[in-house]
Short mmCIF file of C-alpha atoms in Angstrom, two decimals:
data_model
loop_
_atom_site.label_atom_id
_atom_site.label_comp_id
_atom_site.label_asym_id
_atom_site.label_seq_id
_atom_site.Cartn_x
_atom_site.Cartn_y
_atom_site.Cartn_z
CA UNK A 1 16.65 121.31 29.88
CA UNK A 2 15.63 119.78 33.41
CA UNK A 3 16.64 117.08 35.41
CA UNK A 4 14.46 114.02 36.04
CA UNK A 5 14.30 114.73 38.81
CA UNK A 6 12.74 118.18 38.60
CA UNK A 7 10.45 117.22 36.43
CA UNK A 8 8.79 114.33 38.65
CA UNK A 9 8.36 116.75 41.04
CA UNK A 10 6.47 119.38 38.22
CA UNK A 11 4.19 115.95 37.34
CA UNK A 12 3.29 115.44 41.06
CA UNK A 13 2.24 118.97 41.58
CA UNK A 14 -0.24 119.12 38.52
CA UNK A 15 -1.35 115.29 39.59
CA UNK A 16 -2.63 116.65 43.11
CA UNK A 17 -3.62 120.14 42.35
CA UNK A 18 -5.47 118.79 39.41
CA UNK A 19 -6.94 115.24 41.27
CA UNK A 20 -7.06 116.56 45.05
CA UNK A 21 -7.97 120.37 43.97
CA UNK A 22 -4.78 121.60 46.94
CA UNK A 23 -1.12 121.58 45.63
CA UNK A 24 1.14 122.87 49.20
CA UNK A 25 5.02 123.10 49.85
CA UNK A 26 4.50 120.57 52.03
CA UNK A 27 3.24 117.79 49.62
CA UNK A 28 6.54 118.15 47.82
CA UNK A 29 8.82 118.10 50.74
CA UNK A 30 6.70 114.92 51.90
CA UNK A 31 6.84 112.83 49.22
CA UNK A 32 10.18 113.77 47.83
CA UNK A 33 12.20 114.32 51.02
CA UNK A 34 13.71 118.33 49.79
CA UNK A 35 13.32 120.99 51.87
CA UNK A 36 10.66 124.07 51.65
CA UNK A 37 12.37 126.67 49.78
CA UNK A 38 13.41 123.70 46.88
CA UNK A 39 9.57 123.15 47.11
CA UNK A 40 8.20 126.43 46.66
CA UNK A 41 10.96 127.21 43.82
CA UNK A 42 9.48 123.81 42.58
CA UNK A 43 5.61 125.28 42.81
CA UNK A 44 7.10 128.94 41.46
CA UNK A 45 8.87 127.52 38.54
CA UNK A 46 5.71 125.57 37.57
CA UNK A 47 3.69 128.51 37.84
CA UNK A 48 5.82 130.60 35.65
CA UNK A 49 5.69 127.70 32.79
CA UNK A 50 2.17 127.58 33.46
CA UNK A 51 1.36 130.94 34.86
CA UNK A 52 -2.69 130.57 34.15
CA UNK A 53 -3.20 127.06 36.42
CA UNK A 54 -2.08 127.41 39.83
CA UNK A 55 -3.37 130.47 42.14
CA UNK A 56 -2.35 131.24 46.25
CA UNK A 57 -5.23 131.08 48.19
CA UNK A 58 -5.18 132.38 52.04
CA UNK A 59 -7.70 130.50 53.38
CA UNK A 60 -6.72 127.25 52.39
CA UNK A 61 -2.86 127.33 52.47
CA UNK A 62 -2.87 125.79 49.16
CA UNK A 63 -2.31 126.70 45.50
CA UNK A 64 -5.78 125.67 44.19
CA UNK A 65 -6.68 124.47 40.36
CA UNK A 66 -7.76 127.54 37.81
CA UNK A 67 -11.36 127.22 36.17
CA UNK A 68 -8.59 127.41 32.47
CA UNK A 69 -5.68 124.49 33.92
CA UNK A 70 -4.05 123.41 31.06
CA UNK A 71 -2.97 119.42 31.65
CA UNK A 72 0.52 119.27 30.53
CA UNK A 73 1.87 117.06 32.58
CA UNK A 74 -0.47 114.68 33.66
CA UNK A 75 -2.23 112.40 31.11
CA UNK A 76 -6.18 113.52 32.94
CA UNK A 77 -6.92 110.02 33.33
CA UNK A 78 -7.79 108.95 36.91
CA UNK A 79 -6.08 106.23 36.75
CA UNK A 80 -2.65 107.30 37.15
CA UNK A 81 -3.71 109.16 40.38
CA UNK A 82 -5.10 106.01 41.87
CA UNK A 83 -2.12 104.03 40.54
CA UNK A 84 0.37 106.76 42.15
CA UNK A 85 -2.23 106.36 45.41
CA UNK A 86 -1.42 102.47 45.49
CA UNK A 87 1.69 103.16 44.73
CA UNK A 88 1.79 100.13 41.53
CA UNK A 89 3.14 103.26 39.66
CA UNK A 90 6.13 104.48 41.43
CA UNK A 91 8.34 107.11 39.24
CA UNK A 92 10.96 105.51 38.33
CA UNK A 93 14.61 106.22 37.06
CA UNK A 94 14.41 106.42 33.52
CA UNK A 95 17.89 106.01 33.19
CA UNK A 96 17.45 102.27 34.23
CA UNK A 97 14.37 101.16 32.46
CA UNK A 98 14.27 98.47 30.32
CA UNK A 99 12.28 98.49 26.89
CA UNK A 100 8.27 97.40 28.02
CA UNK A 101 4.79 98.25 26.59
CA UNK A 102 0.98 97.80 28.20
CA UNK A 103 -2.02 96.42 26.26
CA UNK A 104 -4.07 99.64 25.51
CA UNK A 105 -7.08 99.30 28.09
CA UNK A 106 -10.09 101.64 27.61
CA UNK A 107 -10.18 104.81 29.67
CA UNK A 108 -12.78 105.02 32.48
CA UNK A 109 -14.05 109.12 32.55
CA UNK A 110 -14.08 110.76 36.45
CA UNK A 111 -14.18 114.07 36.56
CA UNK A 112 -11.81 115.94 38.64
CA UNK A 113 -14.82 117.46 40.25
CA UNK A 114 -15.52 114.12 42.20
CA UNK A 115 -12.03 112.28 42.98
CA UNK A 116 -11.75 116.17 44.96
CA UNK A 117 -14.75 115.41 47.28
CA UNK A 118 -13.98 111.58 47.42
CA UNK A 119 -10.98 112.03 48.48
CA UNK A 120 -11.86 114.69 51.14
CA UNK A 121 -14.72 112.61 52.05
CA UNK A 122 -12.12 109.49 53.03
CA UNK A 123 -9.50 111.87 54.51
CA UNK A 124 -11.75 113.94 56.76
CA UNK A 125 -14.94 110.42 57.52
CA UNK A 126 -17.70 112.75 55.82
CA UNK A 127 -20.55 111.72 54.36
CA UNK A 128 -21.19 112.26 50.82
CA UNK A 129 -24.48 112.50 48.96
CA UNK A 130 -23.62 111.50 45.35
CA UNK A 131 -25.81 110.14 42.04
CA UNK A 132 -24.74 107.29 40.86
CA UNK A 133 -26.00 104.26 38.05
CA UNK A 134 -25.90 101.35 37.42
CA UNK A 135 -26.59 98.98 34.46
CA UNK A 136 -30.12 97.27 36.33
CA UNK A 137 -30.21 100.89 37.58
CA UNK A 138 -29.16 103.09 34.18
CA UNK A 139 -31.26 106.41 35.92
CA UNK A 140 -29.53 108.46 38.47
CA UNK A 141 -30.52 107.29 42.01
CA UNK A 142 -29.22 109.83 44.50
CA UNK A 143 -27.49 108.32 48.06
CA UNK A 144 -25.72 109.15 50.46
CA UNK A 145 -22.43 106.90 51.46
CA UNK A 146 -18.92 107.46 53.72
CA UNK A 147 -16.30 105.82 51.47
CA UNK A 148 -13.11 104.90 53.39
CA UNK A 149 -11.20 102.69 50.62
CA UNK A 150 -10.37 103.61 46.52
CA UNK A 151 -9.93 99.34 45.31
CA UNK A 152 -8.23 98.42 42.42
CA UNK A 153 -9.78 95.48 40.40
CA UNK A 154 -7.04 95.15 37.15
CA UNK A 155 -9.75 96.78 34.54
CA UNK A 156 -10.70 99.71 36.61
CA UNK A 157 -11.02 101.40 39.67
CA UNK A 158 -13.75 100.88 42.84
CA UNK A 159 -14.76 102.44 45.67
CA UNK A 160 -15.16 101.29 49.22
CA UNK A 161 -17.82 102.89 51.09
CA UNK A 162 -21.13 102.88 53.39
CA UNK A 163 -24.32 102.96 51.68
CA UNK A 164 -27.14 104.00 53.81
CA UNK A 165 -29.92 103.63 51.43
CA UNK A 166 -29.02 99.75 51.34
CA UNK A 167 -27.76 100.39 55.07
CA UNK A 168 -24.61 97.58 53.68
CA UNK A 169 -21.06 98.40 52.85
CA UNK A 170 -20.87 98.01 49.39
CA UNK A 171 -18.40 97.88 46.12
CA UNK A 172 -18.61 102.08 43.53
CA UNK A 173 -17.39 101.60 40.35
CA UNK A 174 -16.22 105.32 40.05
CA UNK A 175 -16.62 106.05 36.24
CA UNK A 176 -20.81 105.97 37.08
CA UNK A 177 -20.87 108.60 39.87
CA UNK A 178 -22.93 111.61 38.40
CA UNK A 179 -22.57 115.48 38.47
CA UNK A 180 -20.19 116.66 41.76
CA UNK A 181 -21.21 115.32 45.16
CA UNK A 182 -22.34 117.05 48.26
CA UNK A 183 -19.45 116.70 51.48
CA UNK A 184 -21.60 116.62 53.82
CA UNK A 185 -20.97 116.48 57.79
CA UNK A 186 -18.82 114.32 60.02
CA UNK A 187 -19.51 110.37 59.96
CA UNK A 188 -18.90 108.07 63.33
CA UNK A 189 -19.27 105.26 60.14
CA UNK A 190 -15.84 104.01 59.48
CA UNK A 191 -14.48 101.28 57.64
CA UNK A 192 -14.03 99.79 61.39
CA UNK A 193 -17.76 98.24 61.14
CA UNK A 194 -17.09 96.93 57.93
CA UNK A 195 -16.65 93.04 58.32
CA UNK A 196 -15.99 92.45 54.64
CA UNK A 197 -13.41 94.26 54.71
CA UNK A 198 -11.62 92.97 58.23
CA UNK A 199 -12.48 89.29 57.46
CA UNK A 200 -9.30 87.73 55.58
CA UNK A 201 -10.67 85.08 53.77
CA UNK A 202 -7.64 82.23 51.93
CA UNK A 203 -8.54 81.50 48.27
CA UNK A 204 -6.87 77.82 47.13
CA UNK A 205 -6.68 77.04 43.20
CA UNK A 206 -5.05 74.00 42.11
CA UNK A 207 -4.55 72.62 38.11
CA UNK A 208 -8.29 72.30 36.14
CA UNK A 209 -8.68 67.99 37.42
CA UNK A 210 -9.73 67.66 33.46
CA UNK A 211 -6.25 69.18 32.46
CA UNK A 212 -3.65 65.81 32.25
CA UNK A 213 -1.27 65.59 34.55
CA UNK A 214 1.64 66.84 32.03
CA UNK A 215 -0.79 70.09 31.33
CA UNK A 216 -1.18 70.21 35.27
CA UNK A 217 2.63 70.78 36.05
CA UNK A 218 2.77 73.07 33.05
CA UNK A 219 0.03 75.15 35.52
CA UNK A 220 1.63 74.30 38.37
CA UNK A 221 5.41 75.27 37.26
CA UNK A 222 3.36 78.37 36.59
CA UNK A 223 2.22 79.60 40.37
CA UNK A 224 5.07 77.76 42.00
CA UNK A 225 2.42 76.06 43.48
CA UNK A 226 3.39 74.03 46.73
CA UNK A 227 1.79 70.09 46.60
CA UNK A 228 -0.85 71.05 43.49
CA UNK A 229 -2.29 74.60 45.01
CA UNK A 230 -1.94 77.85 45.26
CA UNK A 231 -3.21 79.42 48.40
CA UNK A 232 -3.80 83.45 48.16
CA UNK A 233 -5.20 85.79 50.65
CA UNK A 234 -7.77 88.39 50.08
CA UNK A 235 -10.07 90.61 51.78
CA UNK A 236 -13.21 88.68 52.17
CA UNK A 237 -15.49 91.49 49.89
CA UNK A 238 -12.18 90.96 47.10
CA UNK A 239 -13.01 88.10 47.02
CA UNK A 240 -15.20 87.94 43.99
CA UNK A 241 -12.74 90.66 41.74
CA UNK A 242 -10.29 87.81 43.11
CA UNK A 243 -11.98 84.98 40.87
CA UNK A 244 -12.41 87.54 38.22
CA UNK A 245 -9.27 88.16 38.13
CA UNK A 246 -7.54 84.22 37.54
CA UNK A 247 -9.82 83.64 35.49
CA UNK A 248 -12.05 81.55 37.30
CA UNK A 249 -15.92 80.57 36.84
CA UNK A 250 -17.09 78.88 39.68
CA UNK A 251 -20.76 78.50 37.53
CA UNK A 252 -20.08 77.86 34.28
CA UNK A 253 -18.93 73.89 33.90
CA UNK A 254 -18.95 74.28 30.32
CA UNK A 255 -15.89 76.11 29.89
CA UNK A 256 -12.90 74.40 28.57
CA UNK A 257 -10.43 73.18 30.77
CA UNK A 258 -7.52 74.27 28.77
CA UNK A 259 -9.38 77.90 28.63
CA UNK A 260 -10.01 77.76 32.91
CA UNK A 261 -6.99 76.11 33.91
CA UNK A 262 -7.62 76.75 37.17
CA UNK A 263 -10.33 75.41 40.22
CA UNK A 264 -11.06 76.59 43.21
CA UNK A 265 -10.18 74.19 45.68
CA UNK A 266 -12.70 75.76 48.29
CA UNK A 267 -15.48 76.42 47.43
CA UNK A 268 -17.55 76.06 50.29
CA UNK A 269 -15.73 78.85 52.38
CA UNK A 270 -15.64 81.63 49.68
CA UNK A 271 -19.40 81.16 48.23
CA UNK A 272 -21.16 83.23 50.55
CA UNK A 273 -19.31 86.14 50.42
CA UNK A 274 -19.41 86.28 46.34
CA UNK A 275 -21.49 89.13 44.76
CA UNK A 276 -24.69 85.92 43.51
CA UNK A 277 -24.86 84.73 47.05
CA UNK A 278 -25.73 88.45 48.59
CA UNK A 279 -28.24 89.99 49.20
#
């Protein structure tokens, strides 16, 4: 029977090989602090279990996933990989875990071929040619972007990137990329020039004033408000997502106070950064 730690390492081997397109001993050494010999033994053991999944390529100094790759340890859902890189889904000791359950949220279909190219582009600061669709433009549109961060907005994942077509930094929904992106040349464009990314914005929430004083006290206690206010810091370009996550609608005044619960008190400061206010 495998130990919990070895099972974690086999999961990690499969996760990185599938989503990044290459696994090497150095990945395991950095992640788990093990020796090179142990890392090599883990990869060899993984290969003995699933001999058709990985093949060593000297030119890449690592093992690459093969055409008939079988997912035995990972789910195949890109969120699993993205949660790992954001440390939101830390591997814990299951012997001390308490019972819990989570909502069964819909999966967003994202190809590993797409993620591998985007990961390489971010790490190497390179341009990418992609096909993208949206609700307003459902037909494929080719564009060249320079990605710099993956962003979790709660229900789905986005890619923050500079778009050469619009000459702006924008957010792209991962599940809306089509085909396989082409990795292009290096560029001087990076996150450093993204004003919305580097601008810190404070959003101040208060209980909806239409609630009774007793109801407002409940909300204030829920959010551990200080002097009746909750202030959250975020990157300016993510303010819209934070409002959505807090379920605060600043435009529909007909929402009942029991449903709304919170209001944004510094709306004039935040409004210029919201999508609808941008050209």
